[in-house]
XYZ file of C-alpha atoms in Angstrom:
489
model
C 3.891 13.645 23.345
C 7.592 12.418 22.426
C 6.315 8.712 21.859
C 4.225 9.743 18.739
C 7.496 11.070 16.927
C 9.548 7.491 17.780
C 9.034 4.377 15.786
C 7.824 1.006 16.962
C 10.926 -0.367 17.935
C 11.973 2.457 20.012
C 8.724 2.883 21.854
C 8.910 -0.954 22.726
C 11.841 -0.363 24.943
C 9.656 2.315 27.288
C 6.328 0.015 27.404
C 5.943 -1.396 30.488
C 8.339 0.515 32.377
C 7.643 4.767 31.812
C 4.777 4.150 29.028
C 1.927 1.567 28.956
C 0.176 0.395 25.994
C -3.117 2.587 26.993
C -0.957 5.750 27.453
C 0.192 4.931 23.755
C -2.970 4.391 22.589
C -4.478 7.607 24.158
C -1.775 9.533 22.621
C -2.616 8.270 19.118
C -6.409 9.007 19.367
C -5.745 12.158 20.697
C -3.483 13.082 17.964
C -6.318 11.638 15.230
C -8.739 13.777 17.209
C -6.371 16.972 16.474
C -5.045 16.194 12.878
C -7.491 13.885 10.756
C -10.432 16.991 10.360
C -7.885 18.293 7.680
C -6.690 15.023 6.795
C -9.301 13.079 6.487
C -7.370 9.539 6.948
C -10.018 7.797 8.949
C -13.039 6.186 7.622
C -13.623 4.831 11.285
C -11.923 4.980 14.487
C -12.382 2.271 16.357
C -11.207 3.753 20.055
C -13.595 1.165 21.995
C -12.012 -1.499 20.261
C -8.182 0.090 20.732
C -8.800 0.813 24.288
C -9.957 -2.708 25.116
C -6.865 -4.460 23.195
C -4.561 -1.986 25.192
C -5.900 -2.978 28.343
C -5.362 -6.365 28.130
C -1.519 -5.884 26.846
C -1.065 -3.805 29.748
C -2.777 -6.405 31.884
C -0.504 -9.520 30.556
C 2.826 -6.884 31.028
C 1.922 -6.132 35.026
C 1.701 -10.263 35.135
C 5.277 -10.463 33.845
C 3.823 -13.015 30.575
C 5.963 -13.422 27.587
C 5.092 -11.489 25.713
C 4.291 -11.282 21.200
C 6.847 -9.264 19.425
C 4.116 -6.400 17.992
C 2.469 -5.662 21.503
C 1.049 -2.274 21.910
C 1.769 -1.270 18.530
C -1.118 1.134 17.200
C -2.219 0.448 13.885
C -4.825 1.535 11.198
C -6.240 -0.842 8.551
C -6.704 -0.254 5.421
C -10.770 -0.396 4.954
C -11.162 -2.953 1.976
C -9.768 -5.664 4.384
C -12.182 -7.411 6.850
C -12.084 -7.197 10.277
C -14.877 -8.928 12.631
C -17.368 -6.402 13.850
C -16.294 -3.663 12.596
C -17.994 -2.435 8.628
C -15.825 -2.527 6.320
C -16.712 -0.069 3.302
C -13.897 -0.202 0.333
C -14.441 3.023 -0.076
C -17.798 2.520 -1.628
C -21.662 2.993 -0.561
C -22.366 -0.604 -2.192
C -20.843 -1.760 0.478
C -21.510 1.454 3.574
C -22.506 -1.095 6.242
C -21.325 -4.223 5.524
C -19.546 -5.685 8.704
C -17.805 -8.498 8.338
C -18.429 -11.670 10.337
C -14.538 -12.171 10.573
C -11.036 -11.036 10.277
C -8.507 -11.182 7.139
C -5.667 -13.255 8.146
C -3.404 -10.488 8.064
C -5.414 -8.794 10.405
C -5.664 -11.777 12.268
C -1.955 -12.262 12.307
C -1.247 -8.795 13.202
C -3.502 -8.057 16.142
C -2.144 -11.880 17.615
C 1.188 -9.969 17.360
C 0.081 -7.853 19.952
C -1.287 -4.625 17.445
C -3.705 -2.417 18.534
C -6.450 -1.560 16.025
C -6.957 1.981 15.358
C -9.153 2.350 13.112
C -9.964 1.884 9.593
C -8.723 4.003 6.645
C -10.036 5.967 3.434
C -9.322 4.419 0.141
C -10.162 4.638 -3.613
C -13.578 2.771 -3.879
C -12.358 -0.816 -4.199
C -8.913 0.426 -4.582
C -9.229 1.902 -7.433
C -7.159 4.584 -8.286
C -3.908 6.707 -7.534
C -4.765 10.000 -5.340
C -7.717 8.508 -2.905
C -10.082 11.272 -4.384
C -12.618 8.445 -5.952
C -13.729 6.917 -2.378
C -17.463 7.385 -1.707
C -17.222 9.439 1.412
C -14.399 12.084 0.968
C -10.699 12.875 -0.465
C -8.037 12.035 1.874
C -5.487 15.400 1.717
C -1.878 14.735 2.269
C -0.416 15.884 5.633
C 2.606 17.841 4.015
C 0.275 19.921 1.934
C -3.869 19.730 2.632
C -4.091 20.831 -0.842
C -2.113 18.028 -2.402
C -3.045 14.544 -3.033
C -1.245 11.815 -0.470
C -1.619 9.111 -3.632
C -3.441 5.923 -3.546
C -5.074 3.882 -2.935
C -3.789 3.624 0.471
C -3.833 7.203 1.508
C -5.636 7.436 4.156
C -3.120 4.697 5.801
C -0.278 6.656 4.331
C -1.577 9.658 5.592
C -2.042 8.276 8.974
C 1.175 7.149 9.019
C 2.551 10.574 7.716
C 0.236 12.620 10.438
C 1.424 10.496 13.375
C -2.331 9.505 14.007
C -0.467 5.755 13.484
C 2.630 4.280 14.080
C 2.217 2.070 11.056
C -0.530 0.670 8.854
C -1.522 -1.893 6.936
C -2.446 -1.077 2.826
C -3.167 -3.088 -0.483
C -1.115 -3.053 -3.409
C -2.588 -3.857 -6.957
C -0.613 -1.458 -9.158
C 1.440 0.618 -6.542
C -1.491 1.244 -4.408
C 1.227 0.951 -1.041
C 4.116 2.282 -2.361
C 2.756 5.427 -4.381
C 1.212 7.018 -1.376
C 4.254 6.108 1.017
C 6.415 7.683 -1.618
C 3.992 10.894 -1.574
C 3.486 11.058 2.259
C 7.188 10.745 3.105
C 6.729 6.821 4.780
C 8.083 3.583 3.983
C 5.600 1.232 1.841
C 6.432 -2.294 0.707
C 4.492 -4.358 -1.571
C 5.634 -7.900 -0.904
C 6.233 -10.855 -3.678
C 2.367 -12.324 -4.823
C 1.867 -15.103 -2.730
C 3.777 -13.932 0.582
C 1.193 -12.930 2.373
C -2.160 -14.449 2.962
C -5.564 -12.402 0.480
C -8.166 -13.831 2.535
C -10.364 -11.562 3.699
C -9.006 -9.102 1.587
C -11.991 -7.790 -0.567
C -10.726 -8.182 -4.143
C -10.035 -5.525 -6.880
C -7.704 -7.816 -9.278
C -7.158 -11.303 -7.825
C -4.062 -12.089 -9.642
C -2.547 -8.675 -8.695
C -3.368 -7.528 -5.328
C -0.886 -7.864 -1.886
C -1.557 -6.909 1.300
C 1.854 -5.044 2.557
C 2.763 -2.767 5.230
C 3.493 1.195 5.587
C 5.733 2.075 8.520
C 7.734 4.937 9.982
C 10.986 3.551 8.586
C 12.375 0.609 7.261
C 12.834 -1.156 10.645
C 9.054 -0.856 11.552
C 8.279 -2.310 8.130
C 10.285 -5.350 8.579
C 8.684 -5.750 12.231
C 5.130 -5.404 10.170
C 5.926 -8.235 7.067
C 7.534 -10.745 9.371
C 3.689 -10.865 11.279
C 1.856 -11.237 7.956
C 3.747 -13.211 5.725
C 3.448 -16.983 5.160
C 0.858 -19.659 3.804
C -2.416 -19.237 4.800
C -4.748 -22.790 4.278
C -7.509 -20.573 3.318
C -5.725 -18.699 0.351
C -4.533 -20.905 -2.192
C -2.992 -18.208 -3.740
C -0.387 -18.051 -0.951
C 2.832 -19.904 -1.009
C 4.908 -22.551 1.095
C 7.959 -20.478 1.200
C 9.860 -20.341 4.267
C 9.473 -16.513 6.268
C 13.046 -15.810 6.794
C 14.137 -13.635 10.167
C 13.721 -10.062 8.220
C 15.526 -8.368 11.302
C 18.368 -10.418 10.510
C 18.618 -8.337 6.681
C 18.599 -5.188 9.119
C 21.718 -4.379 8.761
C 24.297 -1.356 6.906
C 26.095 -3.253 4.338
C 25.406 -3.064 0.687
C 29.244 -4.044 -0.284
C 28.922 -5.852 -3.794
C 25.482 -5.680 -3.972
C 24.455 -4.943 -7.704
C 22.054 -2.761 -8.254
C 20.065 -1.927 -11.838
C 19.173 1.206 -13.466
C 17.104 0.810 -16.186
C 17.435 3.026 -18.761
C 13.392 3.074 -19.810
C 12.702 4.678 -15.984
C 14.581 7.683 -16.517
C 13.913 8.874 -19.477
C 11.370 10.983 -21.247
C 8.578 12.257 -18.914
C 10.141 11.955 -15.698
C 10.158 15.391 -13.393
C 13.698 16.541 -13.393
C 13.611 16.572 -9.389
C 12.443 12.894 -9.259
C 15.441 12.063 -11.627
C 17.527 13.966 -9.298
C 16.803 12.553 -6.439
C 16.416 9.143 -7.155
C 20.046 8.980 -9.108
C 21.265 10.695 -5.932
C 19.750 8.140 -3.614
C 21.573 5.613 -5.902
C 24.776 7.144 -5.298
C 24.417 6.890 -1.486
C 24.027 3.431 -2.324
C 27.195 3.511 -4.416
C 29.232 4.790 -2.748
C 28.226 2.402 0.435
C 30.154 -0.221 -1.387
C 27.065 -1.254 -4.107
C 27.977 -2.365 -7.532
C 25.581 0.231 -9.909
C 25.043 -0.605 -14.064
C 22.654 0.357 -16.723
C 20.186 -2.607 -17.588
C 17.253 -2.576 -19.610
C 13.417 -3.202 -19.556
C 12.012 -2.772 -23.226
C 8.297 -4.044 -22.259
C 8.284 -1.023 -19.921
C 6.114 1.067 -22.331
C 3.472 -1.630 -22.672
C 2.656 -2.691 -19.370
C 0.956 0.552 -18.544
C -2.065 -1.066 -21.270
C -1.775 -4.458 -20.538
C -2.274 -3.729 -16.663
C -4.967 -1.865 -17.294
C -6.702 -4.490 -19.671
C -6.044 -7.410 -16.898
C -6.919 -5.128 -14.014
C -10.375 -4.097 -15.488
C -11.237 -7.522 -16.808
C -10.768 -9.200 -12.975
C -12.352 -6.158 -11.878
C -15.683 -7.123 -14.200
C -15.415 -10.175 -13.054
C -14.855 -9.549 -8.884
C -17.340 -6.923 -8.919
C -20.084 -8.806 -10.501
C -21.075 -10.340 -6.763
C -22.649 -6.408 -5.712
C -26.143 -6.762 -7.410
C -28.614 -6.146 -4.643
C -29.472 -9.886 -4.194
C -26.702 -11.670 -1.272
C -25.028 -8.205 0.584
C -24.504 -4.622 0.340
C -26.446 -2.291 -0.880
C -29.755 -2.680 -2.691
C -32.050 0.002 -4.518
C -34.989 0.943 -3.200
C -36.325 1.708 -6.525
C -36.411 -2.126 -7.916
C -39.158 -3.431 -9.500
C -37.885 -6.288 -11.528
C -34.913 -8.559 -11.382
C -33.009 -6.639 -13.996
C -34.250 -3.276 -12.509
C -32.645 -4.323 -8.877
C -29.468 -5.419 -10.620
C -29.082 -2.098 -12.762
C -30.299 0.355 -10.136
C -27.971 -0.927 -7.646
C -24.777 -1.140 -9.350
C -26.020 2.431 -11.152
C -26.863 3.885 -7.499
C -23.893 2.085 -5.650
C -20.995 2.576 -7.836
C -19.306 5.659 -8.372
C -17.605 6.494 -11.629
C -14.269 5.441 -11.579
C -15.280 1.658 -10.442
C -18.235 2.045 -13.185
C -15.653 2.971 -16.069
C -13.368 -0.278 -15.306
C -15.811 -2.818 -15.115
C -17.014 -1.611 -18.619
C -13.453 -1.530 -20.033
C -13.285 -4.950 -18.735
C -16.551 -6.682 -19.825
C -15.428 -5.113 -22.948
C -12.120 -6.877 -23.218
C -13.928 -10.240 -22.365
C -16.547 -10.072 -24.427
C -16.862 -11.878 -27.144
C -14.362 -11.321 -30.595
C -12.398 -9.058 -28.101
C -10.882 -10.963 -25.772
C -8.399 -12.675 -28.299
C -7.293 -9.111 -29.158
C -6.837 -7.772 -26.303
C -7.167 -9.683 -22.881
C -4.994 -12.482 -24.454
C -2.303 -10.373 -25.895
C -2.168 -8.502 -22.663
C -1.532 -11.682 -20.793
C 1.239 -12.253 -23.396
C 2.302 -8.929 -22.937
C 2.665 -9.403 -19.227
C 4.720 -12.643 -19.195
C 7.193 -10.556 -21.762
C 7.556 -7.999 -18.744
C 8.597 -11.150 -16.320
C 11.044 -12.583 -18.203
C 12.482 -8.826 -18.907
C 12.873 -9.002 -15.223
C 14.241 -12.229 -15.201
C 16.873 -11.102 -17.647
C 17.882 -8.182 -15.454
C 18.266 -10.242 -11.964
C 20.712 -12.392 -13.912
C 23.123 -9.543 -13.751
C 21.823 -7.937 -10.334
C 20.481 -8.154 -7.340
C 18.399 -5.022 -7.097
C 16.604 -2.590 -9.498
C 15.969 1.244 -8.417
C 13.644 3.101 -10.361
C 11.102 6.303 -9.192
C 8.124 5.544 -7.697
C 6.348 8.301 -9.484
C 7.389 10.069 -12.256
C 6.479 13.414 -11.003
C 5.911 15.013 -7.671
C 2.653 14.924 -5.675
C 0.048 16.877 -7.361
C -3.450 19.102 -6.592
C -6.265 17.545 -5.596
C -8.556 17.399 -8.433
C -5.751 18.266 -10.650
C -6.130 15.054 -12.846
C -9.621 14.025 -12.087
C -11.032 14.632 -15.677
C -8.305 12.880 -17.401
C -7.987 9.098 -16.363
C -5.376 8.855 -18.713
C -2.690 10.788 -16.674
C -3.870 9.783 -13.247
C -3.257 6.351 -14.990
C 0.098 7.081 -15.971
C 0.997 7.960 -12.089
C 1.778 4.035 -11.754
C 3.470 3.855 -14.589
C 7.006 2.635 -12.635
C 4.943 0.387 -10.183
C 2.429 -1.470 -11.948
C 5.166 -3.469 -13.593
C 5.969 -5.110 -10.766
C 2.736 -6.314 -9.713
C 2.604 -7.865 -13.452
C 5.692 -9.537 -12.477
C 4.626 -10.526 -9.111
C 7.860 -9.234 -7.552
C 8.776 -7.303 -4.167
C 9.523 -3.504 -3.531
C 9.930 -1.227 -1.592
C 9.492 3.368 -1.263
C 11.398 4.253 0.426
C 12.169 8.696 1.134
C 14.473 9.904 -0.653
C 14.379 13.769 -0.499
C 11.957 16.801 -1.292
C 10.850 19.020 -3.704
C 9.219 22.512 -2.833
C 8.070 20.935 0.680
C 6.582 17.590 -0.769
C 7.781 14.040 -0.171
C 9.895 11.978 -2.877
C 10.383 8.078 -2.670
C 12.446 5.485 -4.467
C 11.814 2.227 -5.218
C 13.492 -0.479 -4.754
C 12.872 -3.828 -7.016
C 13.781 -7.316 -5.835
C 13.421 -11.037 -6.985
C 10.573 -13.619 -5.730
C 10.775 -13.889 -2.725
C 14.014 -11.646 -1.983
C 12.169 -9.185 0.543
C 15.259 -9.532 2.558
C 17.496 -8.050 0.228
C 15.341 -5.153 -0.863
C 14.655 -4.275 3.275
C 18.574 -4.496 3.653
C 19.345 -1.583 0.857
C 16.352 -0.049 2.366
C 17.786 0.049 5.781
C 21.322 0.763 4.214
C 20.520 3.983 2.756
C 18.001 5.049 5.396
C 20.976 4.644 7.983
C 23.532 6.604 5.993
C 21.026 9.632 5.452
C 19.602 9.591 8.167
C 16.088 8.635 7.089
C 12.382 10.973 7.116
C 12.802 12.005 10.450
C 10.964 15.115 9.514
C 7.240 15.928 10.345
C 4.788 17.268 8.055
C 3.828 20.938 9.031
C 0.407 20.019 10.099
C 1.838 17.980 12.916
C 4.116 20.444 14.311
C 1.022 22.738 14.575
C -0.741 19.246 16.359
C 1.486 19.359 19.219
């Protein structure tokens, strides 16, 4: 069908008059029904759910009501954020059948926009981790190549994205967990400023790191998908009083005096000659769009790869301490005991890669270690936000890679943490920093996605969607479909 290849804000034009929101949505489980037994994006598909919601838009268009901006677009959910009625997993069997008794405020917002809930996607258990191989039920494969990895921990709502089984999606971004698998599935992720949009009802990984951001066809469709989400929420305190400028009004081709920093620490040692290529090249569209380019630097770069890891894993101890058998979730039934319940339940519910961080992190909080290393790591982490500070002195806008190499096997890096790890080496700074970005597609190499990211102050989402939407106008953008969905149609 034609619709599934348009984004949201050209199919808006055509609802109600040749299209109508249950035609759309028909299309889109149809297409999950042909594409997601090799990709694997879903973890539920809530078609009941998506049918109902479309009848009722169609039902409020025949009666001529005004009408939400979002209405009739199809969405998936990332599945560590709660949504009433339907079980929400996280990617782990601690938590297989848990079903929330209500809805994260983002998915709250969203779905009052007029969204229609498709379903929920695979993740990393709890989010944690870079290639969505470490969920409890299966790997998500990425749509450009079944054998590669579409990154994580978002991938399944990447992938859905990528595989036109959704027209955009909502993911969680702790340390690149949005904009990693958009850069690797060929979409457009951004990971708004800490604070912007509302956590509750998120479930947490690492409180003082995660965001809830959108992943969208293009840049347009991701400005449509923040501007529902974003603003103070009384029931997370962690969200901000910041006014929610008119994002469409940033939508526009102009970059003229626009500074933009390279710095020098992203592109050096390490990074796949094709990233560096296409990346500088994507900076040059830029350029020579009227933006103002210059070398800056970011000397902490090198240690924030340890002291995310250190803070992550410590509010990871701490978060996941709540799964013991006792108030929700999953309980052994082998307990005898107190402490046999707790440790047979966390042993039986957990899989390895959540098991491994919360003992790095009780480790780093226990007793004569946390001085030594959860405290310097903090310190180490306010040295990476004033190195950012320093930079957006002199610009406006940094543009680094999003990963330092291509997409890779599945299984590839399983048995070495370390260089899985090292996949977020270019985004995890910002969540240390708290800042905005954006992937956004910026070429290919031997059939698979690359992305760029884009870097901007507090608050400055504007300004970050506006180069975005700049250099996805002058290319031409990922109009492209994976292979997979050719063979779909």
């Amino acid at each position: 069908m034609e619709f599934l290849d348009l984004p949201y804000h050209a199919v808006r034009t055509h609802l109600g008059r040749d299209l109508s929101v249950e035609e759309l949505v028909e299309a889109y489980l149809e297409r999950i029904g042909r594409t997601d037994e090799v990709v694997r994006a879903y973890l539920t598909v809530t078609a009941d759910l998506a049918r109902a919601q479309a009848r009722r838009w169609d039902a409020r268009i025949r009666r001529g009501e005004d009408l939400p901006p979002l209405v009739g677009f199809p969405v998936a959910l990332k599945d560590n954020l709660c949504t009433r009625g339907v079980r929400t997993t996280c990617g782990s069997r601690i938590l297989e059948n848990f079903v929330p008794p209500y809805d994260a405020t983002a998915v709250r917002r969203l779905v009052e926009a007029g969204a229609v809930v498709l379903g929920k996607t695979n993740l990393d258990e709890f989010a944690m981790g870079s290639s969505t191989e470490h969920s409890a039920f299966f790997a998500t494969r990425n749509p450009w190549n079944p054998e590669y990895v579409p990154g994580g921990s978002s991938g399944g709502s990447a992938a859905a994205v990528a595989a036109r089984s959704a027209l955009g999606a909502l993911g969680s971004d702790t340390g690149g967990s949005i904009r990693l698998p958009a850069a690797l599935c060929g979409v457009v992720g951004l990971k708004p400023t800490y604070g912007r949009v509302s956590r509750y009802g998120l479930v947490a990984y690492a409180s003082s790191l995660d965001q809830i951001g959108p992943i969208a066809r293009d840049v347009q469709d991701c400005a449509l998908l923040l501007q529902a989400i974003a603003g103070k929420d009384p029931l997370d305190s962690t969200s901000v009083e910041v006014p929610v400028p008119d994002y469409a009004s940033f939508l526009r081709p102009e970059v003229r005096g626009l500074r933009i920093g390279l710095p020098r620490e992203a592109f050096g040692e390490g990074l796949h000659p094709a990233v560096r290529e296409a990346v500088l090249g994507a900076v040059q569209v830029l350029e020579r769009a009227g933006a103002e380019v210059e070398e800056v630097r970011l000397p902490t770069l090198e240690y924030a790869l340890p002291a995310y890891y250190l803070i992550a894993c410590a509010e990871v101890s701490s978060n996941l301490a709540r799964y013991d058998g006792v108030a929700y979730g999953y309980r052994s039934p082998r307990a005898g005991d107190l402490y046999t319940l707790y440790a047979r339940t966390r042993a039986e519910g957990f899989g390895p890669e959540a098991k491994r961080r919360i003992m790095l992190g009780t480790f780093a909080l226990s007793a004569g270690y946390y001085e030594g290393f959860y405290r310097k790591a903090q310190q180490v982490r306010t040295l990476v936000r004033q190195d950012f500070e320093r930079c957006f002195e002199r610009v406006d806008l940094l543009a680094t890679p999003v990963c330092p190499t291509p997409g890779f096997r599945l299984g590839e890096r399983l048995e070495d943490p370390l260089q899985m790890y090292l996949v977020d080496i270019y985004t995890l700074p910002v969540n240390l920093a708290g800042l905005p970005a954006i992937s956004v597609p910026c070429g290919f190499w031997e059939g698979l996605p690359l992305g760029m990211q884009l870097i901007g102050r507090p608050f400055d989402e504007g300004t970050v969607l506006r180069a975005a939407y700049t250099y996805e106008q002058i290319t031409g953008g990922s109009r492209k479909a994976p292979p997979l969905v050719e063979e779909a149609r």
